[in-house]
Structures are given as C-alpha cells and as structure tokens.
PDB file of C-alpha atoms in Angstrom:
ATOM      1  CA  MET Q   1       0.188   7.301  21.082  1.00 80.00           C
ATOM      2  CA  LYS Q   2      -3.092   6.767  21.983  1.00 85.00           C
ATOM      3  CA  ALA Q   3      -4.637   3.218  21.259  1.00 84.00           C
ATOM      4  CA  LYS Q   4      -7.020   4.259  18.804  1.00 87.00           C
ATOM      5  CA  HIS Q   5      -4.719   6.244  16.716  1.00 88.00           C
ATOM      6  CA  LEU Q   6      -2.276   3.142  16.901  1.00 89.00           C
ATOM      7  CA  ARG Q   7      -5.248   0.894  15.627  1.00 87.00           C
ATOM      8  CA  ILE Q   8      -5.734   3.202  12.885  1.00 90.00           C
ATOM      9  CA  ARG Q   9      -2.120   3.154  11.705  1.00 92.00           C
ATOM     10  CA  ILE Q  10      -2.163  -0.488  11.934  1.00 90.00           C
ATOM     11  CA  GLU Q  11      -5.013  -0.688   9.794  1.00 89.00           C
ATOM     12  CA  GLN Q  12      -3.328   1.752   7.395  1.00 92.00           C
ATOM     13  CA  CYS Q  13      -0.157  -0.384   7.334  1.00 92.00           C
ATOM     14  CA  LEU Q  14      -2.463  -3.701   6.561  1.00 90.00           C
ATOM     15  CA  ALA Q  15      -3.917  -1.513   3.583  1.00 91.00           C
ATOM     16  CA  LEU Q  16      -0.506  -0.400   2.135  1.00 93.00           C
ATOM     17  CA  ALA Q  17       0.780  -4.087   2.234  1.00 91.00           C
ATOM     18  CA  LYS Q  18      -2.069  -4.746  -0.554  1.00 91.00           C
ATOM     19  CA  ALA Q  19       0.197  -2.501  -2.832  1.00 91.00           C
ATOM     20  CA  SER Q  20       3.060  -5.118  -3.114  1.00 88.00           C
ATOM     21  CA  ASN Q  21       3.402  -7.041  -6.446  1.00 84.00           C
ATOM     22  CA  CYS Q  22       5.096  -9.878  -4.749  1.00 82.00           C
ATOM     23  CA  PRO Q  23       3.338 -13.003  -5.561  1.00 79.00           C
ATOM     24  CA  ARG Q  24       4.683 -14.613  -2.431  1.00 78.00           C
ATOM     25  CA  ARG Q  25       3.904 -12.470   0.474  1.00 81.00           C
ATOM     26  CA  LYS Q  26       2.614  -8.892   0.872  1.00 86.00           C
ATOM     27  CA  PHE Q  27       4.396  -6.868   3.610  1.00 89.00           C
ATOM     28  CA  GLY Q  28       3.757  -3.119   4.428  1.00 93.00           C
ATOM     29  CA  ALA Q  29       5.580  -0.937   6.954  1.00 96.00           C
ATOM     30  CA  LEU Q  30       5.036   2.679   8.210  1.00 97.00           C
ATOM     31  CA  LEU Q  31       7.222   4.739   9.981  1.00 98.00           C
ATOM     32  CA  LEU Q  32       5.907   6.973  12.763  1.00 97.00           C
ATOM     33  CA  ASP Q  33       6.734  10.025  14.852  1.00 96.00           C
ATOM     34  CA  PRO Q  34       4.863   8.754  18.185  1.00 94.00           C
ATOM     35  CA  ASP Q  35       5.055  12.131  19.620  1.00 92.00           C
ATOM     36  CA  ARG Q  36       3.030  13.783  16.986  1.00 92.00           C
ATOM     37  CA  ASN Q  37       1.143  10.976  15.920  1.00 90.00           C
ATOM     38  CA  VAL Q  38       2.007  11.310  12.251  1.00 94.00           C
ATOM     39  CA  ILE Q  39       3.224   8.979   9.330  1.00 96.00           C
ATOM     40  CA  LEU Q  40       6.789   9.882   8.346  1.00 98.00           C
ATOM     41  CA  MET Q  41       7.215   7.635   5.545  1.00 97.00           C
ATOM     42  CA  ASP Q  42       5.986   4.146   4.298  1.00 96.00           C
ATOM     43  CA  GLY Q  43       7.054   1.166   2.065  1.00 95.00           C
ATOM     44  CA  TYR Q  44       6.000  -2.187   1.042  1.00 93.00           C
ATOM     45  CA  ASN Q  45       7.817  -5.282  -0.433  1.00 89.00           C
ATOM     46  CA  GLY Q  46       8.354  -5.653  -4.193  1.00 84.00           C
ATOM     47  CA  GLY Q  47      10.631  -5.050  -6.918  1.00 74.00           C
ATOM     48  CA  PRO Q  48      13.162  -2.535  -7.522  1.00 72.00           C
ATOM     49  CA  ARG Q  49      12.094   1.256  -7.504  1.00 74.00           C
ATOM     50  CA  GLY Q  50      11.084   2.446 -10.882  1.00 72.00           C
ATOM     51  CA  GLY Q  51       8.990  -0.798 -11.809  1.00 68.00           C
ATOM     52  CA  GLY Q  52      11.953  -3.477 -12.450  1.00 66.00           C
ATOM     53  CA  ASP Q  53      11.303  -6.963 -12.506  1.00 67.00           C
ATOM     54  CA  LEU Q  54      10.610  -8.807  -9.596  1.00 70.00           C
ATOM     55  CA  CYS Q  55      13.119 -11.499  -8.647  1.00 72.00           C
ATOM     56  CA  GLY Q  56      11.372 -14.311 -10.516  1.00 69.00           C
ATOM     57  CA  GLY Q  57       9.017 -12.431 -12.614  1.00 70.00           C
ATOM     58  CA  ASP Q  58       5.258 -13.643 -11.947  1.00 75.00           C
ATOM     59  CA  GLN Q  59       6.697 -16.630  -9.876  1.00 75.00           C
ATOM     60  CA  CYS Q  60       8.455 -16.104  -6.643  1.00 76.00           C
ATOM     61  CA  LEU Q  61      12.233 -16.969  -6.982  1.00 79.00           C
ATOM     62  CA  ARG Q  62      12.266 -18.215  -3.215  1.00 79.00           C
ATOM     63  CA  ASP Q  63       9.174 -20.547  -3.825  1.00 79.00           C
ATOM     64  CA  ALA Q  64      10.754 -21.895  -7.085  1.00 84.00           C
ATOM     65  CA  MET Q  65      13.978 -22.502  -5.517  1.00 85.00           C
ATOM     66  CA  GLN Q  66      12.368 -23.643  -2.180  1.00 87.00           C
ATOM     67  CA  ILE Q  67      14.389 -21.374   0.078  1.00 81.00           C
ATOM     68  CA  PRO Q  68      13.200 -21.654   3.533  1.00 78.00           C
ATOM     69  CA  SER Q  69      12.241 -18.603   5.319  1.00 72.00           C
ATOM     70  CA  GLY Q  70      15.150 -16.572   6.990  1.00 70.00           C
ATOM     71  CA  GLN Q  71      17.862 -17.870   4.705  1.00 76.00           C
ATOM     72  CA  ARG Q  72      19.396 -16.520   1.264  1.00 79.00           C
ATOM     73  CA  MET Q  73      18.060 -13.057   2.143  1.00 74.00           C
ATOM     74  CA  GLU Q  74      19.942 -11.873  -1.321  1.00 75.00           C
ATOM     75  CA  ILE Q  75      17.183 -13.775  -2.999  1.00 73.00           C
ATOM     76  CA  GLY Q  76      13.695 -12.150  -3.001  1.00 74.00           C
ATOM     77  CA  CYS Q  77      11.894  -8.812  -3.147  1.00 80.00           C
ATOM     78  CA  HIS Q  78      12.838  -5.713  -1.401  1.00 84.00           C
ATOM     79  CA  HIS Q  79      11.474  -5.881   2.200  1.00 89.00           C
ATOM     80  CA  ALA Q  80       9.142  -3.608   3.315  1.00 93.00           C
ATOM     81  CA  GLU Q  81      11.420  -2.536   6.185  1.00 95.00           C
ATOM     82  CA  MET Q  82      14.163  -1.883   3.981  1.00 93.00           C
ATOM     83  CA  ASN Q  83      11.936   0.338   1.475  1.00 93.00           C
ATOM     84  CA  VAL Q  84      10.764   2.447   4.431  1.00 96.00           C
ATOM     85  CA  VAL Q  85      14.298   3.149   5.832  1.00 96.00           C
ATOM     86  CA  CYS Q  86      15.854   3.727   2.447  1.00 94.00           C
ATOM     87  CA  ASN Q  87      12.569   5.855   1.497  1.00 94.00           C
ATOM     88  CA  ALA Q  88      13.102   7.954   4.401  1.00 97.00           C
ATOM     89  CA  ALA Q  89      16.841   8.405   3.637  1.00 96.00           C
ATOM     90  CA  ALA Q  90      16.273   9.392   0.081  1.00 94.00           C
ATOM     91  CA  SER Q  91      13.754  11.989   1.419  1.00 96.00           C
ATOM     92  CA  GLY Q  92      15.899  13.470   4.084  1.00 97.00           C
ATOM     93  CA  VAL Q  93      13.324  12.128   6.951  1.00 97.00           C
ATOM     94  CA  ALA Q  94      15.057  11.388  10.260  1.00 97.00           C
ATOM     95  CA  THR Q  95      14.293   7.787  11.605  1.00 98.00           C
ATOM     96  CA  HIS Q  96      16.202   8.382  15.059  1.00 97.00           C
ATOM     97  CA  GLY Q  97      13.694   7.927  17.887  1.00 97.00           C
ATOM     98  CA  ALA Q  98      10.769   6.854  15.040  1.00 98.00           C
ATOM     99  CA  TRP Q  99       8.676   3.866  15.771  1.00 97.00           C
ATOM    100  CA  ILE Q 100       7.895   1.249  12.797  1.00 98.00           C
ATOM    101  CA  ILE Q 101       4.735  -1.069  12.286  1.00 96.00           C
ATOM    102  CA  VAL Q 102       5.384  -3.798  10.217  1.00 94.00           C
ATOM    103  CA  THR Q 103       3.066  -6.366   9.079  1.00 90.00           C
ATOM    104  CA  GLY Q 104       5.029  -9.446  10.056  1.00 87.00           C
ATOM    105  CA  GLU Q 105       8.010 -10.179  11.722  1.00 88.00           C
ATOM    106  CA  PRO Q 106      11.271  -8.330  10.423  1.00 90.00           C
ATOM    107  CA  CYS Q 107      14.303 -10.676   8.896  1.00 87.00           C
ATOM    108  CA  ILE Q 108      17.437 -10.529  10.550  1.00 87.00           C
ATOM    109  CA  LEU Q 109      18.845  -7.825   7.979  1.00 89.00           C
ATOM    110  CA  CYS Q 110      16.034  -5.677   8.305  1.00 92.00           C
ATOM    111  CA  ALA Q 111      16.146  -5.834  12.024  1.00 94.00           C
ATOM    112  CA  LYS Q 112      19.849  -4.890  11.743  1.00 94.00           C
ATOM    113  CA  LEU Q 113      18.628  -1.913   9.470  1.00 96.00           C
ATOM    114  CA  ILE Q 114      15.989  -0.883  12.231  1.00 97.00           C
ATOM    115  CA  HIS Q 115      18.474  -1.044  14.707  1.00 97.00           C
ATOM    116  CA  HIS Q 116      21.117   1.200  12.925  1.00 97.00           C
ATOM    117  CA  ALA Q 117      18.687   3.518  11.586  1.00 98.00           C
ATOM    118  CA  GLY Q 118      17.707   4.430  15.306  1.00 98.00           C
ATOM    119  CA  ILE Q 119      13.991   3.556  15.297  1.00 98.00           C
ATOM    120  CA  THR Q 120      13.136   2.720  18.920  1.00 98.00           C
ATOM    121  CA  LYS Q 121      10.014   0.626  18.628  1.00 97.00           C
ATOM    122  CA  VAL Q 122       8.974  -2.128  16.441  1.00 96.00           C
ATOM    123  CA  ILE Q 123       5.229  -2.949  16.393  1.00 95.00           C
ATOM    124  CA  VAL Q 124       4.693  -6.215  14.600  1.00 92.00           C
ATOM    125  CA  VAL Q 125       1.121  -7.218  13.519  1.00 88.00           C
ATOM    126  CA  ALA Q 126       1.229 -10.669  14.814  1.00 70.00           C
ATOM    127  CA  GLU Q 127       0.688 -13.757  12.839  1.00 58.00           C
ATOM    128  CA  GLY Q 128       0.732 -11.965   9.676  1.00 52.00           C
ATOM    129  CA  TYR Q 129       3.646 -14.254   8.563  1.00 53.00           C
ATOM    130  CA  ALA Q 130       5.623 -16.451  10.542  1.00 54.00           C
ATOM    131  CA  GLY Q 131       9.276 -17.568  10.147  1.00 57.00           C
ATOM    132  CA  GLU Q 132      12.788 -16.868  11.230  1.00 61.00           C
ATOM    133  CA  ASN Q 133      13.135 -13.480  12.231  1.00 75.00           C
ATOM    134  CA  GLY Q 134      15.449 -10.722  13.721  1.00 87.00           C
ATOM    135  CA  VAL Q 135      12.902  -9.951  16.696  1.00 89.00           C
ATOM    136  CA  GLU Q 136      15.649 -11.770  18.959  1.00 90.00           C
ATOM    137  CA  TYR Q 137      18.047  -9.201  17.465  1.00 92.00           C
ATOM    138  CA  LEU Q 138      15.911  -6.168  18.135  1.00 94.00           C
ATOM    139  CA  THR Q 139      15.376  -6.889  21.602  1.00 94.00           C
ATOM    140  CA  ARG Q 140      18.855  -7.790  22.587  1.00 94.00           C
ATOM    141  CA  HIS Q 141      20.052  -4.479  21.235  1.00 96.00           C
ATOM    142  CA  GLY Q 142      17.382  -2.377  23.234  1.00 97.00           C
ATOM    143  CA  ILE Q 143      14.581  -1.869  20.929  1.00 97.00           C
ATOM    144  CA  VAL Q 144      11.123  -2.254  21.969  1.00 97.00           C
ATOM    145  CA  VAL Q 145       9.064  -5.078  20.155  1.00 94.00           C
ATOM    146  CA  GLU Q 146       5.380  -5.134  20.725  1.00 92.00           C
ATOM    147  CA  THR Q 147       3.151  -7.420  18.998  1.00 89.00           C
ATOM    148  CA  THR Q 148      -0.657  -6.948  18.043  1.00 86.00           C
ATOM    149  CA  GLU Q 149      -3.383  -8.715  16.487  1.00 77.00           C
ATOM    150  CA  GLY Q 150      -3.453  -9.042  12.980  1.00 67.00           C
ATOM    151  CA  PRO Q 151      -4.592 -11.514   9.970  1.00 60.00           C
ATOM    152  CA  LYS Q 152      -3.489 -15.190  10.139  1.00 58.00           C
ATOM    153  CA  ASP Q 153      -0.684 -16.555   8.123  1.00 56.00           C
ATOM    154  CA  PRO Q 154      -2.276 -18.405   5.070  1.00 60.00           C
ATOM    155  CA  ARG Q 155       0.228 -20.831   5.300  1.00 60.00           C
ATOM    156  CA  LEU Q 156      -0.365 -22.190   8.658  1.00 60.00           C
ATOM    157  CA  PRO Q 157      -2.695 -25.224   8.911  1.00 65.00           C
ATOM    158  CA  GLY Q 158      -6.380 -24.342   8.967  1.00 67.00           C
ATOM    159  CA  VAL Q 159      -6.089 -20.785   7.480  1.00 56.00           C
ATOM    160  CA  ALA Q 160      -7.791 -20.121   4.251  1.00 55.00           C
ATOM    161  CA  GLU Q 161      -7.345 -17.202   2.147  1.00 48.00           C
ATOM    162  CA  ASP Q 162     -10.902 -15.809   3.399  1.00 44.00           C
ATOM    163  CA  GLU Q 163     -10.012 -16.176   7.231  1.00 45.00           C
ATOM    164  CA  GLY Q 164      -7.626 -13.205   7.219  1.00 44.00           C
ATOM    165  CA  GLY Q 165      -4.982 -14.037   4.811  1.00 40.00           C
ATOM    166  CA  PRO Q 166      -3.872 -11.587   1.984  1.00 39.00           C
ATOM    167  CA  ALA Q 167      -6.101 -10.925  -0.877  1.00 35.00           C
TER     168      ALA Q 167
END
C-alpha cells in the first residue's frame, strides 16, 4: 500500500473514532485489504449494537470504579477492534491476510481476537492512548505491528484537548 493511501486511511480511522459515544475514550478501527487498497469493514468503541446503553450510561463505569487500563476487561464499552472483527464476521467479510488500523494500542483480548482472525498487520496510531496493551502478544505471534504518528493522549501531562486530544 502506498504511503499516501495509508495516510488517508489513517485519517479516515481517526474521523471514524469520533462516532464513538463512549464518554472516556474514542477509538476507531479499519480493516483493510492491503492488495486492493480498500476498506473491508470499520468499527468504533461504544455500547451494544442497536443502541443499547453504555456500560455506565453518561459516565464511564471504568472511571467510576477507578479500574486501571488493561484490567477488568469485562467492564466497559465494546472495543473498536472487537467491533470491526465482529462486523466482518456478521457480514461474511474475510479477515485472513487483512490489515487493521487502530487509534490506540489494542488490549490483550483484542490482540488475541486480531491474531485468531488471521489479520497480518496492525497499524497503531501512536500516542492515541497509552496503557497496558497486547502489542507484545501480537509480535510474539508473528503479527507485524507498525506505529505511526497521531494525536496525543489527553491524559498525559502537558497535553490539552486542543493539542490533539479527542473533541
């Protein structure tokens, strides 16, 4: 995939993340066919399909319970990576050999899902969000992980909403 096309897909993934209704973090994911340079499926984090309630309503239940990143993964929104793989499965779209762009490092559960779905490359928009993640799992299992520049995590010191954090 040409660099200019990849940059456009990254911009599309960042724009998609804005569709999330999660009050804590806005993540997007795009599943790509790298040979044809087309988007196979998209997903973002949020509540259950069909407009179900978010885990804590207008307040993030993970924040309310002070759950550190990477722990208690059963509490919280459906992750963007989970949604893109499930959307592909529900639509009969093959994931084997595909690439995925994500606007933050995948958690360990999403990393396992990516691996078992046959996705061969994960492009992480760097500095989108920090935290414990599944990158080590992905690389240990032969998945190529590439990082690219992106917006800064607004939770990091010195980063304000207007310096690249989610709107």
